[in-house]
Structure formats: structure tokens, C-alpha cells
mmCIF file of C-alpha atoms in Angstrom:
data_model
loop_
_atom_site.group_PDB
_atom_site.id
_atom_site.type_symbol
_atom_site.label_atom_id
_atom_site.label_comp_id
_atom_site.label_asym_id
_atom_site.label_seq_id
_atom_site.Cartn_x
_atom_site.Cartn_y
_atom_site.Cartn_z
ATOM 1 C CA UNK A 5 172.039 97.118 -15.870
ATOM 2 C CA UNK A 6 170.363 97.246 -19.289
ATOM 3 C CA UNK A 7 169.178 100.666 -20.439
ATOM 4 C CA UNK A 8 171.553 102.540 -18.175
ATOM 5 C CA UNK A 9 174.694 104.091 -19.582
ATOM 6 C CA UNK A 10 177.327 103.993 -16.857
ATOM 7 C CA UNK A 11 179.150 106.945 -18.440
ATOM 8 C CA UNK A 12 176.100 109.206 -18.013
ATOM 9 C CA UNK A 13 174.969 111.153 -14.943
ATOM 10 C CA UNK A 14 178.350 110.979 -13.291
ATOM 11 C CA UNK A 15 178.911 114.664 -12.732
ATOM 12 C CA UNK A 16 181.181 115.441 -9.854
ATOM 13 C CA UNK A 17 178.910 116.440 -6.928
ATOM 14 C CA UNK A 18 181.805 118.483 -5.505
ATOM 15 C CA UNK A 19 182.666 120.312 -8.714
ATOM 16 C CA UNK A 20 184.377 123.646 -8.204
ATOM 17 C CA UNK A 21 183.153 127.033 -9.337
ATOM 18 C CA UNK A 22 183.561 130.566 -8.048
ATOM 19 C CA UNK A 23 180.241 130.524 -6.138
ATOM 20 C CA UNK A 24 181.040 127.334 -4.203
ATOM 21 C CA UNK A 25 184.561 128.533 -3.468
ATOM 22 C CA UNK A 26 183.331 131.921 -2.240
ATOM 23 C CA UNK A 27 180.706 130.238 -0.049
ATOM 24 C CA UNK A 28 183.318 127.992 1.588
ATOM 25 C CA UNK A 29 185.609 130.975 2.187
ATOM 26 C CA UNK A 30 182.757 132.898 3.842
ATOM 27 C CA UNK A 31 181.904 129.914 6.050
ATOM 28 C CA UNK A 32 185.541 129.421 7.090
ATOM 29 C CA UNK A 33 185.958 133.153 7.849
ATOM 30 C CA UNK A 34 182.762 133.146 9.908
ATOM 31 C CA UNK A 35 183.874 130.100 11.932
ATOM 32 C CA UNK A 36 187.262 131.717 12.652
ATOM 33 C CA UNK A 37 185.528 134.976 13.618
ATOM 34 C CA UNK A 38 183.113 133.072 15.911
ATOM 35 C CA UNK A 39 185.990 131.355 17.714
ATOM 36 C CA UNK A 40 187.637 134.741 18.280
ATOM 37 C CA UNK A 41 184.394 136.476 19.315
ATOM 38 C CA UNK A 42 183.525 133.818 21.911
ATOM 39 C CA UNK A 43 187.033 133.571 23.310
ATOM 40 C CA UNK A 44 187.451 129.891 22.433
ATOM 41 C CA UNK A 45 191.004 128.602 22.561
ATOM 42 C CA UNK A 46 192.959 125.368 22.845
ATOM 43 C CA UNK A 47 194.295 126.398 26.258
ATOM 44 C CA UNK A 48 190.785 126.799 27.587
ATOM 45 C CA UNK A 49 189.785 123.402 26.173
ATOM 46 C CA UNK A 50 192.874 121.792 27.709
ATOM 47 C CA UNK A 51 192.086 123.325 31.119
ATOM 48 C CA UNK A 52 188.529 122.047 30.791
ATOM 49 C CA UNK A 53 189.764 118.492 30.293
ATOM 50 C CA UNK A 54 191.647 118.766 33.593
ATOM 51 C CA UNK A 55 188.504 119.956 35.405
ATOM 52 C CA UNK A 56 186.496 117.171 33.765
ATOM 53 C CA UNK A 57 189.005 114.627 35.019
ATOM 54 C CA UNK A 58 188.628 115.921 38.585
ATOM 55 C CA UNK A 59 184.829 115.876 38.243
ATOM 56 C CA UNK A 60 184.796 112.274 37.001
ATOM 57 C CA UNK A 61 187.126 111.316 39.867
ATOM 58 C CA UNK A 62 184.621 112.697 42.397
ATOM 59 C CA UNK A 63 181.743 110.847 40.693
ATOM 60 C CA UNK A 64 183.306 107.418 41.234
ATOM 61 C CA UNK A 65 182.028 105.271 42.853
ATOM 62 C CA UNK A 66 178.341 106.209 42.345
ATOM 63 C CA UNK A 67 176.350 106.593 45.551
ATOM 64 C CA UNK A 68 173.099 104.588 45.517
ATOM 65 C CA UNK A 69 172.522 104.863 49.280
ATOM 66 C CA UNK A 70 169.529 107.196 48.727
ATOM 67 C CA UNK A 71 167.849 104.629 46.468
ATOM 68 C CA UNK A 72 164.354 105.519 47.666
ATOM 69 C CA UNK A 73 164.793 109.099 46.400
ATOM 70 C CA UNK A 74 166.136 107.773 43.094
ATOM 71 C CA UNK A 75 163.265 105.311 42.761
ATOM 72 C CA UNK A 76 160.581 107.934 43.424
ATOM 73 C CA UNK A 77 162.160 110.302 40.861
ATOM 74 C CA UNK A 78 162.458 107.492 38.325
ATOM 75 C CA UNK A 79 158.826 106.454 38.762
ATOM 76 C CA UNK A 80 157.651 110.055 38.413
ATOM 77 C CA UNK A 81 159.742 110.581 35.244
ATOM 78 C CA UNK A 82 158.333 107.381 33.767
ATOM 79 C CA UNK A 83 154.769 108.418 34.593
ATOM 80 C CA UNK A 84 155.295 111.866 33.070
ATOM 81 C CA UNK A 85 156.714 110.363 29.871
ATOM 82 C CA UNK A 86 153.998 107.725 29.381
ATOM 83 C CA UNK A 87 151.017 109.947 30.227
ATOM 84 C CA UNK A 88 152.274 112.809 28.033
ATOM 85 C CA UNK A 89 153.050 110.414 25.172
ATOM 86 C CA UNK A 90 149.569 108.851 25.237
ATOM 87 C CA UNK A 91 147.765 112.203 25.267
ATOM 88 C CA UNK A 92 150.222 113.796 22.819
ATOM 89 C CA UNK A 93 149.896 110.923 20.310
ATOM 90 C CA UNK A 94 146.104 110.911 20.590
ATOM 91 C CA UNK A 95 145.842 114.670 19.999
ATOM 92 C CA UNK A 96 148.415 114.527 17.179
ATOM 93 C CA UNK A 97 146.402 111.849 15.391
ATOM 94 C CA UNK A 98 143.443 114.197 14.955
ATOM 95 C CA UNK A 99 145.477 117.342 14.341
ATOM 96 C CA UNK A 100 147.568 115.545 11.715
ATOM 97 C CA UNK A 101 144.433 114.467 9.843
ATOM 98 C CA UNK A 102 142.999 117.983 9.919
ATOM 99 C CA UNK A 103 146.334 119.551 8.908
ATOM 100 C CA UNK A 104 146.758 117.358 5.792
ATOM 101 C CA UNK A 105 146.266 119.675 2.803
ATOM 102 C CA UNK A 106 145.112 116.873 0.480
ATOM 103 C CA UNK A 107 142.215 115.984 2.790
ATOM 104 C CA UNK A 108 141.136 119.374 4.105
ATOM 105 C CA UNK A 109 140.487 122.770 2.518
ATOM 106 C CA UNK A 110 143.133 125.437 2.978
ATOM 107 C CA UNK A 111 141.066 127.475 5.418
ATOM 108 C CA UNK A 112 141.002 124.457 7.761
ATOM 109 C CA UNK A 113 144.520 123.030 7.315
ATOM 110 C CA UNK A 114 146.420 126.335 7.458
ATOM 111 C CA UNK A 115 145.352 127.408 10.992
ATOM 112 C CA UNK A 116 145.976 123.882 12.307
ATOM 113 C CA UNK A 117 149.447 123.858 10.732
ATOM 114 C CA UNK A 118 150.154 127.202 12.380
ATOM 115 C CA UNK A 119 149.099 125.746 15.744
ATOM 116 C CA UNK A 120 151.386 122.723 15.228
ATOM 117 C CA UNK A 121 154.281 125.020 14.263
ATOM 118 C CA UNK A 122 153.646 127.078 17.393
ATOM 119 C CA UNK A 123 153.900 123.924 19.543
ATOM 120 C CA UNK A 124 157.415 123.184 18.296
ATOM 121 C CA UNK A 125 158.638 126.777 18.291
ATOM 122 C CA UNK A 126 160.169 126.667 21.762
ATOM 123 C CA UNK A 127 162.438 124.192 23.492
ATOM 124 C CA UNK A 128 160.683 121.991 26.108
ATOM 125 C CA UNK A 129 162.596 123.728 28.911
ATOM 126 C CA UNK A 130 161.139 127.114 27.930
ATOM 127 C CA UNK A 131 157.636 125.610 27.703
ATOM 128 C CA UNK A 132 158.195 123.935 31.086
ATOM 129 C CA UNK A 133 159.050 127.301 32.655
ATOM 130 C CA UNK A 134 155.799 128.749 31.290
ATOM 131 C CA UNK A 135 153.737 125.851 32.675
ATOM 132 C CA UNK A 136 155.530 125.935 36.041
ATOM 133 C CA UNK A 137 154.577 129.608 36.284
ATOM 134 C CA UNK A 138 151.000 128.733 35.253
ATOM 135 C CA UNK A 139 150.160 125.524 37.156
ATOM 136 C CA UNK A 140 152.955 125.440 39.709
ATOM 137 C CA UNK A 141 155.834 123.054 40.401
ATOM 138 C CA UNK A 142 155.409 119.326 39.886
ATOM 139 C CA UNK A 143 154.505 116.618 37.425
ATOM 140 C CA UNK A 144 151.490 118.408 35.897
ATOM 141 C CA UNK A 145 153.754 121.062 34.393
ATOM 142 C CA UNK A 146 156.001 118.332 32.971
ATOM 143 C CA UNK A 147 153.070 116.413 31.458
ATOM 144 C CA UNK A 148 151.632 119.525 29.794
ATOM 145 C CA UNK A 149 155.088 120.445 28.471
ATOM 146 C CA UNK A 150 155.684 117.085 26.851
ATOM 147 C CA UNK A 151 152.163 116.964 25.396
ATOM 148 C CA UNK A 152 152.901 120.240 23.597
ATOM 149 C CA UNK A 153 156.275 118.915 22.417
ATOM 150 C CA UNK A 154 154.663 115.690 21.186
ATOM 151 C CA UNK A 155 152.021 117.556 19.195
ATOM 152 C CA UNK A 156 154.641 119.792 17.590
ATOM 153 C CA UNK A 157 156.598 116.773 16.353
ATOM 154 C CA UNK A 158 154.156 113.936 15.625
ATOM 155 C CA UNK A 159 151.295 115.994 14.185
ATOM 156 C CA UNK A 160 153.642 117.641 11.658
ATOM 157 C CA UNK A 161 155.195 114.360 10.481
ATOM 158 C CA UNK A 162 151.813 112.627 10.455
ATOM 159 C CA UNK A 163 150.261 115.378 8.300
ATOM 160 C CA UNK A 164 153.165 115.193 5.853
ATOM 161 C CA UNK A 165 152.863 111.389 5.695
ATOM 162 C CA UNK A 166 149.154 111.706 4.829
ATOM 163 C CA UNK A 167 149.958 114.213 2.075
ATOM 164 C CA UNK A 168 152.164 111.566 0.410
ATOM 165 C CA UNK A 169 149.500 108.826 0.235
ATOM 166 C CA UNK A 170 147.915 107.583 -2.976
ATOM 167 C CA UNK A 171 144.530 109.232 -3.483
ATOM 168 C CA UNK A 172 143.336 106.368 -5.692
ATOM 169 C CA UNK A 173 142.297 104.361 -2.629
ATOM 170 C CA UNK A 174 140.574 107.432 -1.202
ATOM 171 C CA UNK A 175 138.610 107.926 -4.417
ATOM 172 C CA UNK A 176 137.715 104.222 -4.552
ATOM 173 C CA UNK A 177 136.271 104.262 -1.028
ATOM 174 C CA UNK A 178 134.555 107.582 -1.676
ATOM 175 C CA UNK A 179 132.937 106.147 -4.828
ATOM 176 C CA UNK A 180 131.121 103.576 -2.684
ATOM 177 C CA UNK A 181 129.345 106.398 -0.877
ATOM 178 C CA UNK A 182 131.303 105.957 2.334
ATOM 179 C CA UNK A 183 131.463 108.770 4.843
ATOM 180 C CA UNK A 184 134.502 110.709 5.957
ATOM 181 C CA UNK A 185 135.180 108.404 8.894
ATOM 182 C CA UNK A 186 135.163 105.310 6.692
ATOM 183 C CA UNK A 187 137.500 107.021 4.213
ATOM 184 C CA UNK A 188 139.967 107.726 7.016
ATOM 185 C CA UNK A 189 139.720 104.233 8.519
ATOM 186 C CA UNK A 190 139.845 102.162 5.321
ATOM 187 C CA UNK A 191 141.911 104.225 2.884
ATOM 188 C CA UNK A 192 144.071 106.760 4.741
ATOM 189 C CA UNK A 193 145.102 104.960 7.943
ATOM 190 C CA UNK A 194 146.207 101.688 6.269
ATOM 191 C CA UNK A 195 148.679 103.698 4.172
ATOM 192 C CA UNK A 196 150.234 105.669 7.034
ATOM 193 C CA UNK A 197 149.687 103.557 10.142
ATOM 194 C CA UNK A 198 153.151 101.963 10.212
ATOM 195 C CA UNK A 199 154.797 105.389 9.879
ATOM 196 C CA UNK A 200 152.545 106.773 12.605
ATOM 197 C CA UNK A 201 153.676 103.962 14.933
ATOM 198 C CA UNK A 202 157.292 104.806 14.087
ATOM 199 C CA UNK A 203 156.756 108.500 14.875
ATOM 200 C CA UNK A 204 154.969 107.616 18.117
ATOM 201 C CA UNK A 205 157.664 105.251 19.395
ATOM 202 C CA UNK A 206 160.345 107.815 18.622
ATOM 203 C CA UNK A 207 158.378 110.445 20.532
ATOM 204 C CA UNK A 208 157.994 108.085 23.500
ATOM 205 C CA UNK A 209 161.762 107.683 23.514
ATOM 206 C CA UNK A 210 162.197 111.457 23.293
ATOM 207 C CA UNK A 211 159.691 112.058 26.100
ATOM 208 C CA UNK A 212 161.583 109.652 28.368
ATOM 209 C CA UNK A 213 164.708 111.772 27.882
ATOM 210 C CA UNK A 214 162.878 115.085 28.200
ATOM 211 C CA UNK A 215 160.977 113.963 31.321
ATOM 212 C CA UNK A 216 164.311 113.928 33.158
ATOM 213 C CA UNK A 217 165.280 117.334 31.752
ATOM 214 C CA UNK A 218 162.161 119.415 32.456
ATOM 215 C CA UNK A 219 162.546 118.611 36.164
ATOM 216 C CA UNK A 220 165.541 120.964 36.234
ATOM 217 C CA UNK A 221 163.114 123.888 36.082
ATOM 218 C CA UNK A 222 160.689 122.341 38.567
ATOM 219 C CA UNK A 223 158.424 120.276 36.303
ATOM 220 C CA UNK A 224 158.817 117.007 38.216
ATOM 221 C CA UNK A 225 160.884 113.875 37.647
ATOM 222 C CA UNK A 226 164.555 113.065 38.138
ATOM 223 C CA UNK A 227 165.719 116.439 36.764
ATOM 224 C CA UNK A 228 164.911 118.235 40.013
ATOM 225 C CA UNK A 229 166.886 115.660 42.025
ATOM 226 C CA UNK A 230 169.799 115.966 39.596
ATOM 227 C CA UNK A 231 169.824 119.757 39.798
ATOM 228 C CA UNK A 232 169.763 119.680 43.607
ATOM 229 C CA UNK A 233 172.660 117.196 43.678
ATOM 230 C CA UNK A 234 174.735 119.454 41.413
ATOM 231 C CA UNK A 235 173.999 122.452 43.641
ATOM 232 C CA UNK A 236 175.248 120.494 46.695
ATOM 233 C CA UNK A 237 178.399 119.326 44.811
ATOM 234 C CA UNK A 238 177.148 115.818 45.590
ATOM 235 C CA UNK A 239 178.839 114.303 42.552
ATOM 236 C CA UNK A 240 178.760 110.628 43.559
ATOM 237 C CA UNK A 241 174.978 110.942 43.865
ATOM 238 C CA UNK A 242 174.958 112.742 40.484
ATOM 239 C CA UNK A 243 176.680 109.703 38.976
ATOM 240 C CA UNK A 244 174.002 107.442 40.444
ATOM 241 C CA UNK A 245 171.252 109.635 38.945
ATOM 242 C CA UNK A 246 172.931 109.632 35.521
ATOM 243 C CA UNK A 247 173.157 105.823 35.589
ATOM 244 C CA UNK A 248 169.439 105.648 36.421
ATOM 245 C CA UNK A 249 168.665 108.003 33.503
ATOM 246 C CA UNK A 250 170.699 105.800 31.155
ATOM 247 C CA UNK A 251 168.748 102.772 32.397
ATOM 248 C CA UNK A 252 165.492 104.676 31.765
ATOM 249 C CA UNK A 253 166.516 105.435 28.170
ATOM 250 C CA UNK A 254 167.495 101.799 27.605
ATOM 251 C CA UNK A 255 164.068 100.766 28.916
ATOM 252 C CA UNK A 256 162.479 103.191 26.430
ATOM 253 C CA UNK A 257 164.436 101.614 23.586
ATOM 254 C CA UNK A 258 163.300 98.157 24.704
ATOM 255 C CA UNK A 259 159.687 99.363 24.930
ATOM 256 C CA UNK A 260 159.878 100.940 21.451
ATOM 257 C CA UNK A 261 161.134 97.699 19.929
ATOM 258 C CA UNK A 262 158.245 95.780 21.495
ATOM 259 C CA UNK A 263 155.691 98.267 20.126
ATOM 260 C CA UNK A 264 157.230 98.083 16.634
ATOM 261 C CA UNK A 265 157.062 94.271 16.686
ATOM 262 C CA UNK A 266 153.426 94.306 17.779
ATOM 263 C CA UNK A 267 152.279 96.684 15.013
ATOM 264 C CA UNK A 268 154.651 95.480 12.261
#
């Protein structure tokens, strides 16, 4: 290509120096130490493969005889995921706007960013335990958990997307005397809407997976059924539940593709 000298800017990205070499040695020593400290060995891994083979043998064929229990758990997981996604996305939309540092003063954006960071501090299972202790067992704890998880993810990415927009359109709309709402609707949202849809569909997919996981601690959905089946060593029923979870994730992928096509 004209104007570009192919002999320039071709420095070796893996060039050696004493700092890089020392860093790799430290990393390798730490990994070896960690293996020793945790008692990891090839013999243990090999034994584990034998146990896994026995487990898989007991899972085949899957047992779908209790289909009504599977169906009720599946429906509850789906409801938890969709309700939490809708509320989480709606809340994240407003928090993301308020957290954007190029739209809001520091004294407004900083506390909101701290709140968003707090929402993604803990794993959903830990948050689910807190809500189960607060509101009791069932779907409500799962919905509240996934709303918090959604806010921690989407609001952060949405705020960062807004901070990357061109402010020329914002200034042009502001010059007409438009209010804050009009500025958001006609200058900010058109620049970030497609990315917001992408974040939202990814979070819906994530919530479908997490809705089956939070049930393990009593927050509703298929997770509770799965945990009970493991406790009873009912592995053929476990296989049936895992197949249903895979089908649920595939449905989420299909749903995400439809949403992307609609808002493309």
C-alpha cells in the first residue's frame, strides 16, 4: 500500500530481554509450586478419568420418565431468565446513561459507577444465597439475583459505549435548544443503540444459563431439581436434566439471533 514502508514497524512482539525472561521464569515456578501445593498429579487425573467413565455409563440412557418435573423446572428457569433480563436491561439503560462521565458531572457518575461495580463484585451464586436468606426459597430470589447480575454487566458496558460517542452530534442537538431527553433520544441513543442490543442479547443468554445454576442454592428453576438428582445418585435423570439445559441454551441462542435481526 502506498505510503507504508513494509520494512518499518515490524519489531518482534516476542523479543527477549531480561525482564520478560525473569517474568516467565517466575510464572513457571509459581505454576509448578501451585501444582505441588494443591496435590495435583497425573495419577489423580488418570483416576478421575476412570470415575468419569463410570459416571457417564450410569447416565446413559437419559431418563425422561419424570417429564412433568422437567417441564415445570424448565418453564420456571425460562420465566426467571426473561423477567430478570427485562428488568435488568431497563434499569441498566438508565444507570448507564447516568454513569457516563461525558454526559454527567463527576459527583453524579462516580457514585453510580460504584453501585454498578458493587453489583458485579460477587458471583451470582453468592448473591442468590443472600437473596434466599432475605426473601426465602423460590423464583423471586433467582429473579432478584439475575437483575443484580444484569445491572453489573450491561450498565458498565453501556456507560463505556456512551463515553466513546462523538460529542459533535450532542452539541448540534444542544445548539437547537433541545432538552436533555431530546439530546439522549436523538444524539446519544442512535450512536449506541446497536451495541446496547448486543449487550442485552448476550445478557439474556447469560441469564438463561445462570437461571439453571442459582436453583442449586434454592433460588428456583432447574438447578434445584439437578442438585436433588445428584444427591440421590439418580444419574440417568441428571442426564435428562442436562439435555434440557442444553436445549434451553440453544433456544436462547435462537432468540438472540432473532432480536439481533429485528434491531439490525
